[in-house]
PDB file of N, CA and C in Angstrom:
ATOM      1  N   MET H   1     -11.946  -4.348  -6.895  1.00 55.00           N
ATOM      2  CA  MET H   1     -11.670  -3.373  -5.849  1.00 55.00           C
ATOM      3  C   MET H   1     -10.889  -2.217  -6.451  1.00 55.00           C
ATOM      4  N   ASP H   2     -11.295  -1.026  -6.140  1.00 70.00           N
ATOM      5  CA  ASP H   2     -10.566   0.160  -6.560  1.00 70.00           C
ATOM      6  C   ASP H   2      -9.616   0.548  -5.434  1.00 70.00           C
ATOM      7  N   HIS H   3      -8.333   0.247  -5.623  1.00 72.00           N
ATOM      8  CA  HIS H   3      -7.364   0.505  -4.557  1.00 72.00           C
ATOM      9  C   HIS H   3      -7.252   1.985  -4.220  1.00 72.00           C
ATOM     10  N   LEU H   4      -7.618   2.851  -5.153  1.00 76.00           N
ATOM     11  CA  LEU H   4      -7.495   4.282  -4.878  1.00 76.00           C
ATOM     12  C   LEU H   4      -8.463   4.752  -3.798  1.00 76.00           C
ATOM     13  N   GLU H   5      -9.503   3.985  -3.539  1.00 88.00           N
ATOM     14  CA  GLU H   5     -10.427   4.344  -2.461  1.00 88.00           C
ATOM     15  C   GLU H   5      -9.770   4.166  -1.094  1.00 88.00           C
ATOM     16  N   ARG H   6      -8.762   3.328  -0.992  1.00 94.00           N
ATOM     17  CA  ARG H   6      -8.102   3.042   0.277  1.00 94.00           C
ATOM     18  C   ARG H   6      -6.768   3.759   0.433  1.00 94.00           C
ATOM     19  N   ILE H   7      -6.223   4.274  -0.647  1.00 94.00           N
ATOM     20  CA  ILE H   7      -4.926   4.931  -0.608  1.00 94.00           C
ATOM     21  C   ILE H   7      -5.155   6.441  -0.594  1.00 94.00           C
ATOM     22  N   THR H   8      -4.574   7.113   0.396  1.00 91.00           N
ATOM     23  CA  THR H   8      -4.742   8.559   0.519  1.00 91.00           C
ATOM     24  C   THR H   8      -3.393   9.251   0.440  1.00 91.00           C
ATOM     25  N   LEU H   9      -3.425  10.462  -0.096  1.00 89.00           N
ATOM     26  CA  LEU H   9      -2.235  11.307  -0.179  1.00 89.00           C
ATOM     27  C   LEU H   9      -2.548  12.623   0.518  1.00 89.00           C
ATOM     28  N   GLU H  10      -1.819  12.912   1.575  1.00 90.00           N
ATOM     29  CA  GLU H  10      -2.007  14.155   2.313  1.00 90.00           C
ATOM     30  C   GLU H  10      -0.640  14.804   2.506  1.00 90.00           C
ATOM     31  N   PRO H  11      -0.459  16.021   1.992  1.00 91.00           N
ATOM     32  CA  PRO H  11       0.859  16.660   2.054  1.00 91.00           C
ATOM     33  C   PRO H  11       1.461  16.725   3.457  1.00 91.00           C
ATOM     34  N   GLY H  12       0.657  16.910   4.478  1.00 90.00           N
ATOM     35  CA  GLY H  12       1.174  17.048   5.834  1.00 90.00           C
ATOM     36  C   GLY H  12       1.350  15.746   6.594  1.00 90.00           C
ATOM     37  N   LYS H  13       1.033  14.647   5.976  1.00 90.00           N
ATOM     38  CA  LYS H  13       1.115  13.350   6.663  1.00 90.00           C
ATOM     39  C   LYS H  13       2.147  12.473   5.988  1.00 90.00           C
ATOM     40  N   ARG H  14       3.127  12.034   6.759  1.00 91.00           N
ATOM     41  CA  ARG H  14       4.194  11.145   6.269  1.00 91.00           C
ATOM     42  C   ARG H  14       4.834  11.700   4.989  1.00 91.00           C
ATOM     43  N   SER H  15       5.034  13.010   4.998  1.00 89.00           N
ATOM     44  CA  SER H  15       5.688  13.720   3.876  1.00 89.00           C
ATOM     45  C   SER H  15       4.967  13.520   2.546  1.00 89.00           C
ATOM     46  N   GLY H  16       3.660  13.327   2.595  1.00 89.00           N
ATOM     47  CA  GLY H  16       2.875  13.186   1.377  1.00 89.00           C
ATOM     48  C   GLY H  16       2.936  11.823   0.723  1.00 89.00           C
ATOM     49  N   LYS H  17       3.535  10.855   1.404  1.00 93.00           N
ATOM     50  CA  LYS H  17       3.606   9.501   0.840  1.00 93.00           C
ATOM     51  C   LYS H  17       2.221   8.866   0.849  1.00 93.00           C
ATOM     52  N   PRO H  18       1.959   7.934  -0.060  1.00 93.00           N
ATOM     53  CA  PRO H  18       0.654   7.276  -0.078  1.00 93.00           C
ATOM     54  C   PRO H  18       0.447   6.453   1.193  1.00 93.00           C
ATOM     55  N   CYS H  19      -0.657   6.743   1.877  1.00 95.00           N
ATOM     56  CA  CYS H  19      -0.995   6.084   3.144  1.00 95.00           C
ATOM     57  C   CYS H  19      -2.274   5.285   2.988  1.00 95.00           C
ATOM     58  N   ILE H  20      -2.529   4.450   3.975  1.00 95.00           N
ATOM     59  CA  ILE H  20      -3.720   3.622   3.987  1.00 95.00           C
ATOM     60  C   ILE H  20      -4.838   4.349   4.730  1.00 95.00           C
ATOM     61  N   ARG H  21      -5.923   4.655   4.017  1.00 93.00           N
ATOM     62  CA  ARG H  21      -7.141   5.245   4.583  1.00 93.00           C
ATOM     63  C   ARG H  21      -6.881   6.379   5.574  1.00 93.00           C
ATOM     64  N   GLY H  22      -5.920   7.230   5.298  1.00 88.00           N
ATOM     65  CA  GLY H  22      -5.652   8.363   6.172  1.00 88.00           C
ATOM     66  C   GLY H  22      -4.869   8.016   7.424  1.00 88.00           C
ATOM     67  N   LEU H  23      -4.529   6.744   7.595  1.00 94.00           N
ATOM     68  CA  LEU H  23      -3.712   6.342   8.747  1.00 94.00           C
ATOM     69  C   LEU H  23      -2.271   6.779   8.486  1.00 94.00           C
ATOM     70  N   ARG H  24      -1.429   6.644   9.471  1.00 94.00           N
ATOM     71  CA  ARG H  24      -0.023   7.005   9.313  1.00 94.00           C
ATOM     72  C   ARG H  24       0.815   5.797   8.866  1.00 94.00           C
ATOM     73  N   ILE H  25       0.176   4.827   8.258  1.00 96.00           N
ATOM     74  CA  ILE H  25       0.844   3.642   7.731  1.00 96.00           C
ATOM     75  C   ILE H  25       0.918   3.811   6.220  1.00 96.00           C
ATOM     76  N   THR H  26       2.139   3.828   5.685  1.00 96.00           N
ATOM     77  CA  THR H  26       2.283   4.040   4.248  1.00 96.00           C
ATOM     78  C   THR H  26       2.204   2.725   3.469  1.00 96.00           C
ATOM     79  N   VAL H  27       1.929   2.881   2.201  1.00 96.00           N
ATOM     80  CA  VAL H  27       1.969   1.738   1.296  1.00 96.00           C
ATOM     81  C   VAL H  27       3.350   1.098   1.367  1.00 96.00           C
ATOM     82  N   TYR H  28       4.392   1.938   1.420  1.00 96.00           N
ATOM     83  CA  TYR H  28       5.768   1.429   1.459  1.00 96.00           C
ATOM     84  C   TYR H  28       6.039   0.648   2.739  1.00 96.00           C
ATOM     85  N   ASP H  29       5.441   1.066   3.849  1.00 96.00           N
ATOM     86  CA  ASP H  29       5.582   0.306   5.096  1.00 96.00           C
ATOM     87  C   ASP H  29       5.044  -1.110   4.898  1.00 96.00           C
ATOM     88  N   LEU H  30       3.825  -1.191   4.369  1.00 96.00           N
ATOM     89  CA  LEU H  30       3.204  -2.505   4.177  1.00 96.00           C
ATOM     90  C   LEU H  30       3.997  -3.375   3.215  1.00 96.00           C
ATOM     91  N   LEU H  31       4.463  -2.777   2.124  1.00 96.00           N
ATOM     92  CA  LEU H  31       5.251  -3.552   1.163  1.00 96.00           C
ATOM     93  C   LEU H  31       6.552  -4.035   1.800  1.00 96.00           C
ATOM     94  N   GLY H  32       7.150  -3.207   2.626  1.00 97.00           N
ATOM     95  CA  GLY H  32       8.372  -3.598   3.319  1.00 97.00           C
ATOM     96  C   GLY H  32       8.132  -4.755   4.279  1.00 97.00           C
ATOM     97  N   TYR H  33       7.013  -4.711   4.998  1.00 98.00           N
ATOM     98  CA  TYR H  33       6.691  -5.809   5.918  1.00 98.00           C
ATOM     99  C   TYR H  33       6.508  -7.115   5.150  1.00 98.00           C
ATOM    100  N   LEU H  34       5.791  -7.036   4.036  1.00 97.00           N
ATOM    101  CA  LEU H  34       5.583  -8.240   3.229  1.00 97.00           C
ATOM    102  C   LEU H  34       6.911  -8.743   2.664  1.00 97.00           C
ATOM    103  N   ALA H  35       7.742  -7.837   2.194  1.00 97.00           N
ATOM    104  CA  ALA H  35       9.042  -8.226   1.628  1.00 97.00           C
ATOM    105  C   ALA H  35       9.957  -8.843   2.672  1.00 97.00           C
ATOM    106  N   SER H  36       9.791  -8.437   3.937  1.00 98.00           N
ATOM    107  CA  SER H  36      10.642  -8.985   4.998  1.00 98.00           C
ATOM    108  C   SER H  36      10.185 -10.377   5.437  1.00 98.00           C
ATOM    109  N   GLY H  37       9.032 -10.809   4.914  1.00 97.00           N
ATOM    110  CA  GLY H  37       8.555 -12.150   5.239  1.00 97.00           C
ATOM    111  C   GLY H  37       7.376 -12.193   6.189  1.00 97.00           C
ATOM    112  N   MET H  38       6.904 -11.028   6.640  1.00 97.00           N
ATOM    113  CA  MET H  38       5.726 -11.036   7.508  1.00 97.00           C
ATOM    114  C   MET H  38       4.521 -11.537   6.712  1.00 97.00           C
ATOM    115  N   THR H  39       3.675 -12.298   7.375  1.00 97.00           N
ATOM    116  CA  THR H  39       2.452 -12.753   6.732  1.00 97.00           C
ATOM    117  C   THR H  39       1.374 -11.693   6.889  1.00 97.00           C
ATOM    118  N   GLU H  40       0.331 -11.823   6.101  1.00 97.00           N
ATOM    119  CA  GLU H  40      -0.801 -10.910   6.224  1.00 97.00           C
ATOM    120  C   GLU H  40      -1.362 -10.966   7.646  1.00 97.00           C
ATOM    121  N   ALA H  41      -1.478 -12.164   8.192  1.00 98.00           N
ATOM    122  CA  ALA H  41      -2.011 -12.322   9.553  1.00 98.00           C
ATOM    123  C   ALA H  41      -1.135 -11.606  10.579  1.00 98.00           C
ATOM    124  N   GLU H  42       0.184 -11.696  10.425  1.00 98.00           N
ATOM    125  CA  GLU H  42       1.080 -11.016  11.368  1.00 98.00           C
ATOM    126  C   GLU H  42       0.948  -9.503  11.270  1.00 98.00           C
ATOM    127  N   ILE H  43       0.841  -8.994  10.050  1.00 98.00           N
ATOM    128  CA  ILE H  43       0.679  -7.552   9.864  1.00 98.00           C
ATOM    129  C   ILE H  43      -0.621  -7.079  10.492  1.00 98.00           C
ATOM    130  N   LEU H  44      -1.703  -7.808  10.233  1.00 98.00           N
ATOM    131  CA  LEU H  44      -3.005  -7.415  10.787  1.00 98.00           C
ATOM    132  C   LEU H  44      -3.019  -7.512  12.304  1.00 98.00           C
ATOM    133  N   ALA H  45      -2.288  -8.457  12.874  1.00 98.00           N
ATOM    134  CA  ALA H  45      -2.211  -8.571  14.331  1.00 98.00           C
ATOM    135  C   ALA H  45      -1.417  -7.408  14.923  1.00 98.00           C
ATOM    136  N   ASP H  46      -0.357  -6.988  14.245  1.00 97.00           N
ATOM    137  CA  ASP H  46       0.472  -5.882  14.730  1.00 97.00           C
ATOM    138  C   ASP H  46      -0.184  -4.522  14.541  1.00 97.00           C
ATOM    139  N   PHE H  47      -1.058  -4.405  13.548  1.00 97.00           N
ATOM    140  CA  PHE H  47      -1.716  -3.134  13.224  1.00 97.00           C
ATOM    141  C   PHE H  47      -3.227  -3.353  13.159  1.00 97.00           C
ATOM    142  N   PRO H  48      -3.890  -3.328  14.306  1.00 96.00           N
ATOM    143  CA  PRO H  48      -5.328  -3.659  14.336  1.00 96.00           C
ATOM    144  C   PRO H  48      -6.223  -2.715  13.534  1.00 96.00           C
ATOM    145  N   ASP H  49      -5.722  -1.526  13.184  1.00 96.00           N
ATOM    146  CA  ASP H  49      -6.526  -0.612  12.363  1.00 96.00           C
ATOM    147  C   ASP H  49      -6.570  -1.020  10.899  1.00 96.00           C
ATOM    148  N   LEU H  50      -5.667  -1.903  10.504  1.00 97.00           N
ATOM    149  CA  LEU H  50      -5.632  -2.346   9.107  1.00 97.00           C
ATOM    150  C   LEU H  50      -6.648  -3.444   8.856  1.00 97.00           C
ATOM    151  N   GLU H  51      -7.058  -3.542   7.596  1.00 96.00           N
ATOM    152  CA  GLU H  51      -7.969  -4.582   7.138  1.00 96.00           C
ATOM    153  C   GLU H  51      -7.286  -5.346   6.007  1.00 96.00           C
ATOM    154  N   PRO H  52      -7.683  -6.583   5.767  1.00 96.00           N
ATOM    155  CA  PRO H  52      -7.061  -7.356   4.677  1.00 96.00           C
ATOM    156  C   PRO H  52      -7.097  -6.616   3.339  1.00 96.00           C
ATOM    157  N   GLU H  53      -8.166  -5.882   3.083  1.00 95.00           N
ATOM    158  CA  GLU H  53      -8.287  -5.139   1.827  1.00 95.00           C
ATOM    159  C   GLU H  53      -7.217  -4.060   1.708  1.00 95.00           C
ATOM    160  N   ASP H  54      -6.726  -3.550   2.840  1.00 96.00           N
ATOM    161  CA  ASP H  54      -5.672  -2.530   2.811  1.00 96.00           C
ATOM    162  C   ASP H  54      -4.376  -3.109   2.247  1.00 96.00           C
ATOM    163  N   ILE H  55      -4.085  -4.338   2.593  1.00 96.00           N
ATOM    164  CA  ILE H  55      -2.871  -4.988   2.094  1.00 96.00           C
ATOM    165  C   ILE H  55      -3.000  -5.225   0.597  1.00 96.00           C
ATOM    166  N   ARG H  56      -4.154  -5.708   0.162  1.00 95.00           N
ATOM    167  CA  ARG H  56      -4.370  -5.927  -1.268  1.00 95.00           C
ATOM    168  C   ARG H  56      -4.343  -4.610  -2.033  1.00 95.00           C
ATOM    169  N   ALA H  57      -4.892  -3.558  -1.436  1.00 95.00           N
ATOM    170  CA  ALA H  57      -4.868  -2.245  -2.092  1.00 95.00           C
ATOM    171  C   ALA H  57      -3.437  -1.743  -2.242  1.00 95.00           C
ATOM    172  N   SER H  58      -2.590  -1.997  -1.253  1.00 95.00           N
ATOM    173  CA  SER H  58      -1.188  -1.586  -1.342  1.00 95.00           C
ATOM    174  C   SER H  58      -0.476  -2.331  -2.467  1.00 95.00           C
ATOM    175  N   LEU H  59      -0.744  -3.617  -2.582  1.00 94.00           N
ATOM    176  CA  LEU H  59      -0.146  -4.399  -3.660  1.00 94.00           C
ATOM    177  C   LEU H  59      -0.647  -3.918  -5.025  1.00 94.00           C
ATOM    178  N   ALA H  60      -1.930  -3.628  -5.126  1.00 92.00           N
ATOM    179  CA  ALA H  60      -2.500  -3.142  -6.386  1.00 92.00           C
ATOM    180  C   ALA H  60      -1.926  -1.778  -6.747  1.00 92.00           C
ATOM    181  N   PHE H  61      -1.754  -0.921  -5.752  1.00 91.00           N
ATOM    182  CA  PHE H  61      -1.183   0.408  -5.967  1.00 91.00           C
ATOM    183  C   PHE H  61       0.244   0.284  -6.496  1.00 91.00           C
ATOM    184  N   ALA H  62       1.031  -0.584  -5.885  1.00 91.00           N
ATOM    185  CA  ALA H  62       2.413  -0.788  -6.318  1.00 91.00           C
ATOM    186  C   ALA H  62       2.458  -1.379  -7.724  1.00 91.00           C
ATOM    187  N   ALA H  63       1.582  -2.324  -8.011  1.00 88.00           N
ATOM    188  CA  ALA H  63       1.554  -2.943  -9.336  1.00 88.00           C
ATOM    189  C   ALA H  63       1.175  -1.916 -10.401  1.00 88.00           C
ATOM    190  N   ALA H  64       0.220  -1.066 -10.097  1.00 83.00           N
ATOM    191  CA  ALA H  64      -0.189  -0.028 -11.054  1.00 83.00           C
ATOM    192  C   ALA H  64       0.973   0.925 -11.319  1.00 83.00           C
ATOM    193  N   GLY H  65       1.707   1.276 -10.275  1.00 71.00           N
ATOM    194  CA  GLY H  65       2.869   2.147 -10.450  1.00 71.00           C
ATOM    195  C   GLY H  65       3.939   1.490 -11.285  1.00 71.00           C
ATOM    196  N   GLU H  66       4.142   0.224 -11.074  1.00 66.00           N
ATOM    197  CA  GLU H  66       5.144  -0.514 -11.845  1.00 66.00           C
ATOM    198  C   GLU H  66       4.749  -0.583 -13.319  1.00 66.00           C
ATOM    199  N   ARG H  67       3.480  -0.792 -13.590  1.00 62.00           N
ATOM    200  CA  ARG H  67       3.023  -0.847 -14.982  1.00 62.00           C
ATOM    201  C   ARG H  67       3.262   0.486 -15.685  1.00 62.00           C
ATOM    202  N   ARG H  68       3.117   1.592 -14.947  1.00 59.00           N
ATOM    203  CA  ARG H  68       3.355   2.898 -15.553  1.00 59.00           C
ATOM    204  C   ARG H  68       4.838   3.138 -15.815  1.00 59.00           C
ATOM    205  N   LEU H  69       5.701   2.572 -14.990  1.00 53.00           N
ATOM    206  CA  LEU H  69       7.143   2.829 -15.094  1.00 53.00           C
ATOM    207  C   LEU H  69       7.853   1.935 -16.095  1.00 53.00           C
ATOM    208  N   VAL H  70       7.391   0.715 -16.227  1.00 54.00           N
ATOM    209  CA  VAL H  70       8.117  -0.261 -17.030  1.00 54.00           C
ATOM    210  C   VAL H  70       7.371  -0.526 -18.332  1.00 54.00           C
ATOM    211  N   SER H  71       8.066  -0.272 -19.411  1.00 59.00           N
ATOM    212  CA  SER H  71       7.519  -0.658 -20.716  1.00 59.00           C
ATOM    213  C   SER H  71       8.699  -0.957 -21.638  1.00 59.00           C
ATOM    214  N   ILE H  72       8.502  -1.920 -22.471  1.00 60.00           N
ATOM    215  CA  ILE H  72       9.533  -2.311 -23.414  1.00 60.00           C
ATOM    216  C   ILE H  72       9.256  -1.591 -24.733  1.00 60.00           C
ATOM    217  N   PRO H  73      10.227  -0.808 -25.205  1.00 62.00           N
ATOM    218  CA  PRO H  73       9.982  -0.105 -26.466  1.00 62.00           C
ATOM    219  C   PRO H  73       9.838  -1.093 -27.620  1.00 62.00           C
ATOM    220  N   PRO H  74       9.016  -0.759 -28.601  1.00 64.00           N
ATOM    221  CA  PRO H  74       8.842  -1.661 -29.748  1.00 64.00           C
ATOM    222  C   PRO H  74      10.154  -1.817 -30.504  1.00 64.00           C
ATOM    223  N   GLN H  75      10.360  -2.990 -31.045  1.00 66.00           N
ATOM    224  CA  GLN H  75      11.587  -3.301 -31.802  1.00 66.00           C
ATOM    225  C   GLN H  75      11.404  -2.987 -33.264  1.00 66.00           C
TER     226      GLN H  75
END
């Protein structure tokens, strides 16, 4: 799955933060819900516009960002 197909960036929406498929739900919102202990099923029940692939795309997006930020310099 290419998570970039589901993640959108629009300057006028949610201050340009990465959102899910043009919705007003940010990647950070979803990550926060997961971090607080919400299950995928609970998130999908609370946000009927979301799909399971949106949650996986948010996780993939965050992981890709982390890989770009964290590197151990060679010794």
